CSV table of C-alpha atoms and ligand atoms in Angstrom, one decimal:
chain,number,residue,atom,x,y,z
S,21,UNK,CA,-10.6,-5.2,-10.9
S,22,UNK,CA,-11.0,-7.0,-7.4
S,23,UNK,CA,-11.3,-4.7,-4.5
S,24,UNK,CA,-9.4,-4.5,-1.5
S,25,UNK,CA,-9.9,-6.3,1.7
S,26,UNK,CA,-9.4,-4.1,4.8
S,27,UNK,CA,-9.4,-5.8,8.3
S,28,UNK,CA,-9.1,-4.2,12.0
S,29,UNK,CA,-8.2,-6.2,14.9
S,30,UNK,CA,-7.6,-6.1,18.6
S,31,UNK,CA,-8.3,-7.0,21.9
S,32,UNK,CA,-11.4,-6.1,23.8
S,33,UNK,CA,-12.4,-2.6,24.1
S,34,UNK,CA,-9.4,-1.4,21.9
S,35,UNK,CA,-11.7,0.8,20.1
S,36,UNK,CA,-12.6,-1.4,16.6
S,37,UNK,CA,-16.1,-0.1,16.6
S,38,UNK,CA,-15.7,4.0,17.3
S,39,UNK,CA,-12.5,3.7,14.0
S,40,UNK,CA,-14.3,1.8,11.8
S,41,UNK,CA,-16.6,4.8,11.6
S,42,UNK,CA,-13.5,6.7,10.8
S,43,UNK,CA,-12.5,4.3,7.8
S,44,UNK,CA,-16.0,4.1,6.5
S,45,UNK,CA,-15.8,8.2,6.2
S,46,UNK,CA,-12.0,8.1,4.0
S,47,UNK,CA,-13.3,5.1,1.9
S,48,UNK,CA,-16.3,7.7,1.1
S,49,UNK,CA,-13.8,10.7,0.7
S,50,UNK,CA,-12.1,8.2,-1.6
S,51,UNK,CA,-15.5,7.7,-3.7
S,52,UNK,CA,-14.8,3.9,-3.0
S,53,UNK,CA,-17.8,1.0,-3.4
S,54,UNK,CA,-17.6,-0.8,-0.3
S,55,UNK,CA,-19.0,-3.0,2.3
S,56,UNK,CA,-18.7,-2.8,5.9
S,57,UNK,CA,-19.1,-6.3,7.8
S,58,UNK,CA,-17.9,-8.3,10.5
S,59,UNK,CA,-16.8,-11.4,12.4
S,60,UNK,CA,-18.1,-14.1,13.6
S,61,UNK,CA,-21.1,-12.8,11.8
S,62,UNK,CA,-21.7,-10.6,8.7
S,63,UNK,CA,-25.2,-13.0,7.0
S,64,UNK,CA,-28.1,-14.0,9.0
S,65,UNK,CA,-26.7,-18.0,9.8
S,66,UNK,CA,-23.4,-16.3,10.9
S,67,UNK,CA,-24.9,-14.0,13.1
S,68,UNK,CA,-26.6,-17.0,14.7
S,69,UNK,CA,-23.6,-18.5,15.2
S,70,UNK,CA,-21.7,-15.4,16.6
S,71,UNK,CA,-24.7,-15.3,19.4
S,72,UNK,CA,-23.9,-19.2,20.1
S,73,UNK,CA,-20.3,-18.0,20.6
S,74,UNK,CA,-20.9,-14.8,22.4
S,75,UNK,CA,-23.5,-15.7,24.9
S,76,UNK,CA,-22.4,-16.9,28.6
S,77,UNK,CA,-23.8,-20.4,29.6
S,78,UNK,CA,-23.5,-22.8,32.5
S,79,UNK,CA,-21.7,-25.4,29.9
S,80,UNK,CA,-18.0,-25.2,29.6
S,81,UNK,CA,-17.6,-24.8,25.4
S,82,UNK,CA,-14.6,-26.8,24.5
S,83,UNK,CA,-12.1,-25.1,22.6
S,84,UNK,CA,-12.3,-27.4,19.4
S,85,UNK,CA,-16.0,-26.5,19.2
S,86,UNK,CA,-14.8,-23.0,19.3
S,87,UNK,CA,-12.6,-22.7,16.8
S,88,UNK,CA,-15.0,-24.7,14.9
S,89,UNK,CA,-18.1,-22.4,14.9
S,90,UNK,CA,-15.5,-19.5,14.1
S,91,UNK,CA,-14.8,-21.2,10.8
S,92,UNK,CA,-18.1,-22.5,10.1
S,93,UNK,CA,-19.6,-18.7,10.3
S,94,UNK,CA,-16.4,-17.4,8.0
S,95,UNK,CA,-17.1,-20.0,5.7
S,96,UNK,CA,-21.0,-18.8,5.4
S,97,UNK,CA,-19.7,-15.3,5.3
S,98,UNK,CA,-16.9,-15.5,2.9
S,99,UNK,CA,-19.2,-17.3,0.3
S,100,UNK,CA,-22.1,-15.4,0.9
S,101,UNK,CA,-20.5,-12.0,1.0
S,102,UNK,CA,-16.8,-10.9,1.3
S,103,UNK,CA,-15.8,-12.7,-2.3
S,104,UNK,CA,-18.9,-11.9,-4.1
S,105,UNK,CA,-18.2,-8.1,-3.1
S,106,UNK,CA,-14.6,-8.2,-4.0
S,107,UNK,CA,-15.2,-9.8,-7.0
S,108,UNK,CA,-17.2,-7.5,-7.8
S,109,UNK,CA,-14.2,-4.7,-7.6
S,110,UNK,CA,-15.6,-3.0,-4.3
S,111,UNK,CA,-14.2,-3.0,-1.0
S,112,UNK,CA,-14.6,-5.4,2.2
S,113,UNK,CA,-14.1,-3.6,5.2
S,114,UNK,CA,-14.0,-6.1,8.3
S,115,UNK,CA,-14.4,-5.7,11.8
S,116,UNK,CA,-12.0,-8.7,13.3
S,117,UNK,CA,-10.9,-11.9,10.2
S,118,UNK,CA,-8.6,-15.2,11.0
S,119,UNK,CA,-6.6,-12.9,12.6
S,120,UNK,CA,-8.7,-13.1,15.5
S,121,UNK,CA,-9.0,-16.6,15.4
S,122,UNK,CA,-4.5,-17.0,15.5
S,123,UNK,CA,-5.0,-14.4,18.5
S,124,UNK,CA,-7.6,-16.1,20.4
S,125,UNK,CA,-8.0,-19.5,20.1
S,126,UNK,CA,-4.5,-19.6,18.7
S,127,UNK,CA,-2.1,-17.8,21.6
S,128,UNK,CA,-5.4,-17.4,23.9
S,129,UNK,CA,-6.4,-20.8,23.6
S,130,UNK,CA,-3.3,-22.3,23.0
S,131,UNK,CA,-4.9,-24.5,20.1
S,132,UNK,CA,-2.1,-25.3,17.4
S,133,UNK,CA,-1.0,-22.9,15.0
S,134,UNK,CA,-0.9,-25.6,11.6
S,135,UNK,CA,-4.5,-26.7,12.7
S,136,UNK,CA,-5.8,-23.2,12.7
S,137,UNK,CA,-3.7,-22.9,9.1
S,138,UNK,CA,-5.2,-25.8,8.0
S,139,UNK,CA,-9.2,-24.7,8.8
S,140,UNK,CA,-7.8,-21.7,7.2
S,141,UNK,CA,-6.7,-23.3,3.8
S,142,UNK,CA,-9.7,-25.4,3.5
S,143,UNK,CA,-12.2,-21.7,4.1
S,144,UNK,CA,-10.1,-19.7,2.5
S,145,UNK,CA,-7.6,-20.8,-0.3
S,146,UNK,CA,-5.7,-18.3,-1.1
S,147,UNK,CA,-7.7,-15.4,0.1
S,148,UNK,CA,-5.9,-13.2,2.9
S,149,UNK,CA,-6.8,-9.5,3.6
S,150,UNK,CA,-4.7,-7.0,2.2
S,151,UNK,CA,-4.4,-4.3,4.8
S,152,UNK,CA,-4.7,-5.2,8.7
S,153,UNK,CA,-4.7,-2.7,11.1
S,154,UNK,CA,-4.3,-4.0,14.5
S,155,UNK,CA,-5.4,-1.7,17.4
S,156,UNK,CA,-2.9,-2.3,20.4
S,157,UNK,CA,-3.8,-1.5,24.3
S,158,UNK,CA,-2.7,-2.3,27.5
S,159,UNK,CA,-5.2,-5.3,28.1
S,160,UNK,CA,-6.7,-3.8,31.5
S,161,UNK,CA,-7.5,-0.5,29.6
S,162,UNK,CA,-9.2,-2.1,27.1
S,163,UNK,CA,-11.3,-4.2,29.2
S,164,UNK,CA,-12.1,-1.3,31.3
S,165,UNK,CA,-13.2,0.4,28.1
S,166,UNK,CA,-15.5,-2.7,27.3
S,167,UNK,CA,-17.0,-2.7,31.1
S,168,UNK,CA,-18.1,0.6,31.0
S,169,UNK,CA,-19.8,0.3,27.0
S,170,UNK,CA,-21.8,-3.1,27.9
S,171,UNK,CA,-22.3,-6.2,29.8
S,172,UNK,CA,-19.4,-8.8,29.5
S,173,UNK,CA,-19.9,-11.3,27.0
S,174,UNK,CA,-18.2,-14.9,27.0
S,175,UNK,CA,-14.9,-14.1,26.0
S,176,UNK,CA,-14.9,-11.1,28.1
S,177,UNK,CA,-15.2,-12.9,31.1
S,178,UNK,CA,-11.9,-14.5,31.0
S,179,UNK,CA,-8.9,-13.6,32.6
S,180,UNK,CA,-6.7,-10.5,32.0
S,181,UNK,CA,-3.8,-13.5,31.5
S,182,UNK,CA,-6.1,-14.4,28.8
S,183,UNK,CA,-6.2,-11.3,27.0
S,184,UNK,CA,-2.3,-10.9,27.4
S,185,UNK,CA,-1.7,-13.6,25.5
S,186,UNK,CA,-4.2,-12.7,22.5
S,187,UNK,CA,-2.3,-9.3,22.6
S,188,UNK,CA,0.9,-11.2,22.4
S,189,UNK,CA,-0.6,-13.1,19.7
S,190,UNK,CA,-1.1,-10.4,17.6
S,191,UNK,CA,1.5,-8.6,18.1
S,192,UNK,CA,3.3,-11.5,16.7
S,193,UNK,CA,1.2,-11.6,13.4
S,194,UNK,CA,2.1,-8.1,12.5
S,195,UNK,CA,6.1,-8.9,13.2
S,196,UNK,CA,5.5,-11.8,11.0
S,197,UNK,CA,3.7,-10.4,8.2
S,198,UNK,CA,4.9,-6.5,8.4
S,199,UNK,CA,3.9,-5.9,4.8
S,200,UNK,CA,0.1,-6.5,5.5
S,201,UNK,CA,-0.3,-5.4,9.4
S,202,UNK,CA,0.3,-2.6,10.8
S,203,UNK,CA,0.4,-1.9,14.7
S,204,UNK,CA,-1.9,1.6,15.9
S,205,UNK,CA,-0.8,2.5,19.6
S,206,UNK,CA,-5.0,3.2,20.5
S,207,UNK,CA,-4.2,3.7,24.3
S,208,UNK,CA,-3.7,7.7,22.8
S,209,UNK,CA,-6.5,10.1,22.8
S,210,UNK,CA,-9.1,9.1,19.3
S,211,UNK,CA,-7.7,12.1,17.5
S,212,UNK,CA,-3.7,11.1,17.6
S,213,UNK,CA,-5.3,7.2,17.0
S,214,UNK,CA,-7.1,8.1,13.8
S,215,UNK,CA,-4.3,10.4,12.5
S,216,UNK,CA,-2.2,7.0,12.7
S,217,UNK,CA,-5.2,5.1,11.5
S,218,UNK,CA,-5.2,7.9,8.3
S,219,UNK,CA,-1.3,7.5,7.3
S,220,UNK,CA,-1.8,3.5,7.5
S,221,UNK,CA,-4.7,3.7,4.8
S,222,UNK,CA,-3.0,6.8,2.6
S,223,UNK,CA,0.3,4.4,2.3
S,224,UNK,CA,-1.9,1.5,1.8
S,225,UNK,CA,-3.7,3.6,-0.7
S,226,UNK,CA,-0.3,4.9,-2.5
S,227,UNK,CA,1.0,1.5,-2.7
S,228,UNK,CA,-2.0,-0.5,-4.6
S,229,UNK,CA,-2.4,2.6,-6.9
S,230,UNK,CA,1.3,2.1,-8.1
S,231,UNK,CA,0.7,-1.5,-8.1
S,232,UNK,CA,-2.1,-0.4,-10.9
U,327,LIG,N1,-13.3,-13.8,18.4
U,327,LIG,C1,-13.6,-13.3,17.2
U,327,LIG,C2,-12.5,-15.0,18.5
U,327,LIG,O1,-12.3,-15.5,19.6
U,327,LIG,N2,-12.1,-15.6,17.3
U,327,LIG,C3,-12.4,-15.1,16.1
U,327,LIG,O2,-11.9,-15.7,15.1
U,327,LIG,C4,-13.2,-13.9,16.0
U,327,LIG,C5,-13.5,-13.4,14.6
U,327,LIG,C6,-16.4,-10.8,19.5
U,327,LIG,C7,-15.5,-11.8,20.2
U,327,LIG,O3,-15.2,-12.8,19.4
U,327,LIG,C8,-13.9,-13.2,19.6
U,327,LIG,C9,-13.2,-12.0,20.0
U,327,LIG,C10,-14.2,-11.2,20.7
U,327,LIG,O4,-14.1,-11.4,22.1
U,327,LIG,P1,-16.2,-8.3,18.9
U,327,LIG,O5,-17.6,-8.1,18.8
U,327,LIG,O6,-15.4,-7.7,17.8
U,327,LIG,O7,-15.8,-9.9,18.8
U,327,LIG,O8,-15.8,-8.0,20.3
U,327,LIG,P2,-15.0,-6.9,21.0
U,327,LIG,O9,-13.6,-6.8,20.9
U,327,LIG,O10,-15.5,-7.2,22.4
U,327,LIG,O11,-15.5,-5.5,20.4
U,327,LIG,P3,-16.0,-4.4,21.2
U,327,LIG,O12,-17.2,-3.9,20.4
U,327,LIG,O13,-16.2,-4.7,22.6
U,327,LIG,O14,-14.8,-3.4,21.2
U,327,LIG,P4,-14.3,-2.4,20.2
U,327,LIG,O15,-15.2,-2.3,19.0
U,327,LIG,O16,-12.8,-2.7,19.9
U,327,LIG,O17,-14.3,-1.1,21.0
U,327,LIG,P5,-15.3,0.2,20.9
U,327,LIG,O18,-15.1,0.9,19.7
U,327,LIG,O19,-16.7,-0.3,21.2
U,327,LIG,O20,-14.7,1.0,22.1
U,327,LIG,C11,-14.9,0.7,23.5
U,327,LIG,C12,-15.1,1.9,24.3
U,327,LIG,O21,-13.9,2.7,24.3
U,327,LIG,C13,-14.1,4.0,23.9
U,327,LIG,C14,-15.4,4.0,23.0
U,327,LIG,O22,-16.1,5.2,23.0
U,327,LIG,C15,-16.2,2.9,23.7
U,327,LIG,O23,-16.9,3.4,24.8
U,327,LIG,N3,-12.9,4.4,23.1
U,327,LIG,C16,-12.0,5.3,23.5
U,327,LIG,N4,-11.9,6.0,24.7
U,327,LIG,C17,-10.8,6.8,24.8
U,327,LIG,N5,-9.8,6.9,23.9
U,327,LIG,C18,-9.9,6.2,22.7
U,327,LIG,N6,-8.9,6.3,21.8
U,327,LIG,C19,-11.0,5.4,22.5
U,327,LIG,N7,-11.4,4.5,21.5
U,327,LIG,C20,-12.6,4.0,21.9
């Protein structure tokens, strides 16, 4: 059987990193197979491309080269890793998907929705995640969070106007696609944030098992 693929999303500093932790230790209390990974990276060419995304230079990147090198990397990734392991029956755990891509360069960017679906189709087919949990902050606490864990990268150095409109972004993928998103308040204290994180995955859980 084909395992499940589980993505977490957000914007900057919304706490991705310190839950994923906290997933990784119930798919191990489930006695799950799975594989932890992330985006833009996940094999050695993506991760090359992630630090051509990430780093801050003098030259303006234009936002069709963006979104661009965010598909190129998923494409590596996907074939390289995420369908082999689900294919395999065990489970993909991801730290940000396309999701990120509708958010950013989508609502961020203001690049067009069907062209992003369309990059989409041709990386992906079919293949969606099944469960999307999407860690939701105020932007400026998030970016506060961010400051005060590491040096800004490129993205983090936009504008908070920016990151209110990737918020907005995906706050609009989870009304759009309820079954497969759900929305974690993460501005609460990590306990209350992983107790919400826990009754997303048991009822994820619940569900496939009765789906067989
Ligand atoms: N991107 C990515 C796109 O534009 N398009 C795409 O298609 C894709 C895939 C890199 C960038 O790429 C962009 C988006 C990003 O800008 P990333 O590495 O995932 O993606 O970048 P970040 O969002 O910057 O990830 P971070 O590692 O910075 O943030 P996290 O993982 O969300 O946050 P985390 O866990 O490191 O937490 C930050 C701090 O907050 C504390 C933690 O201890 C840590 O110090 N914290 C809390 N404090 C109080 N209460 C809580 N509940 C807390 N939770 C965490």
């Amino acid at each position: 059987m084909r395992g499940k693929f589980i993505t977490i999303e957000g914007t900057e500093g919304v706490g991705k990193t310190t839950n994923i932790q906290f997933i990784q230790n119930w798919l191990d209390a489930k006695g799950l197979a799975y594989l932890c990974t992330r985006e833009p990276g996940g094999t050695p060419l993506a991760e090359q491309i992630r630090e051509l995304l990430l780093a801050r230079r003098d030259e303006l990147v234009c936002d069709t080269a963006e979104l661009l090198l965010m598909f190129a990397g998923r494409a590596q990734h996907l074939h390289q890793v995420i369908e082999p392991t689900l294919g395999e029956g065990a489970w993909v755990l991801c730290d940000r998907f396309t999701d990120a891509t509708y958010a950013y360069q989508g609502a961020g960017r203001g690049m067009r929705q069907d062209l992003i679906a369309e990059l989409e189709l041709i990386v992906q087919g079919s293949l969606r995640p099944d469960l999307t949990l999407i860690l939701d902050i105020p932007v400026e606490i998030g970016l506060k969070r961010a400051s005060e864990r590491s040096a800004p990268d490129r993205f983090e150095q936009e504008k908070s106007e920016f990151f209110q409109r990737v918020r907005q972004g995906y706050q609009d993928i989870a009304k759009n696609d309820p079954e497969r998103c759900v929305i974690i308040d993460a501005s609460k204290p990590l306990v209350d944030v992983q107790r919400e994180i826990s009754i997303a995955l048991e009822a994820f859980w619940f569900s496939s098992e009765e789906s067989g």
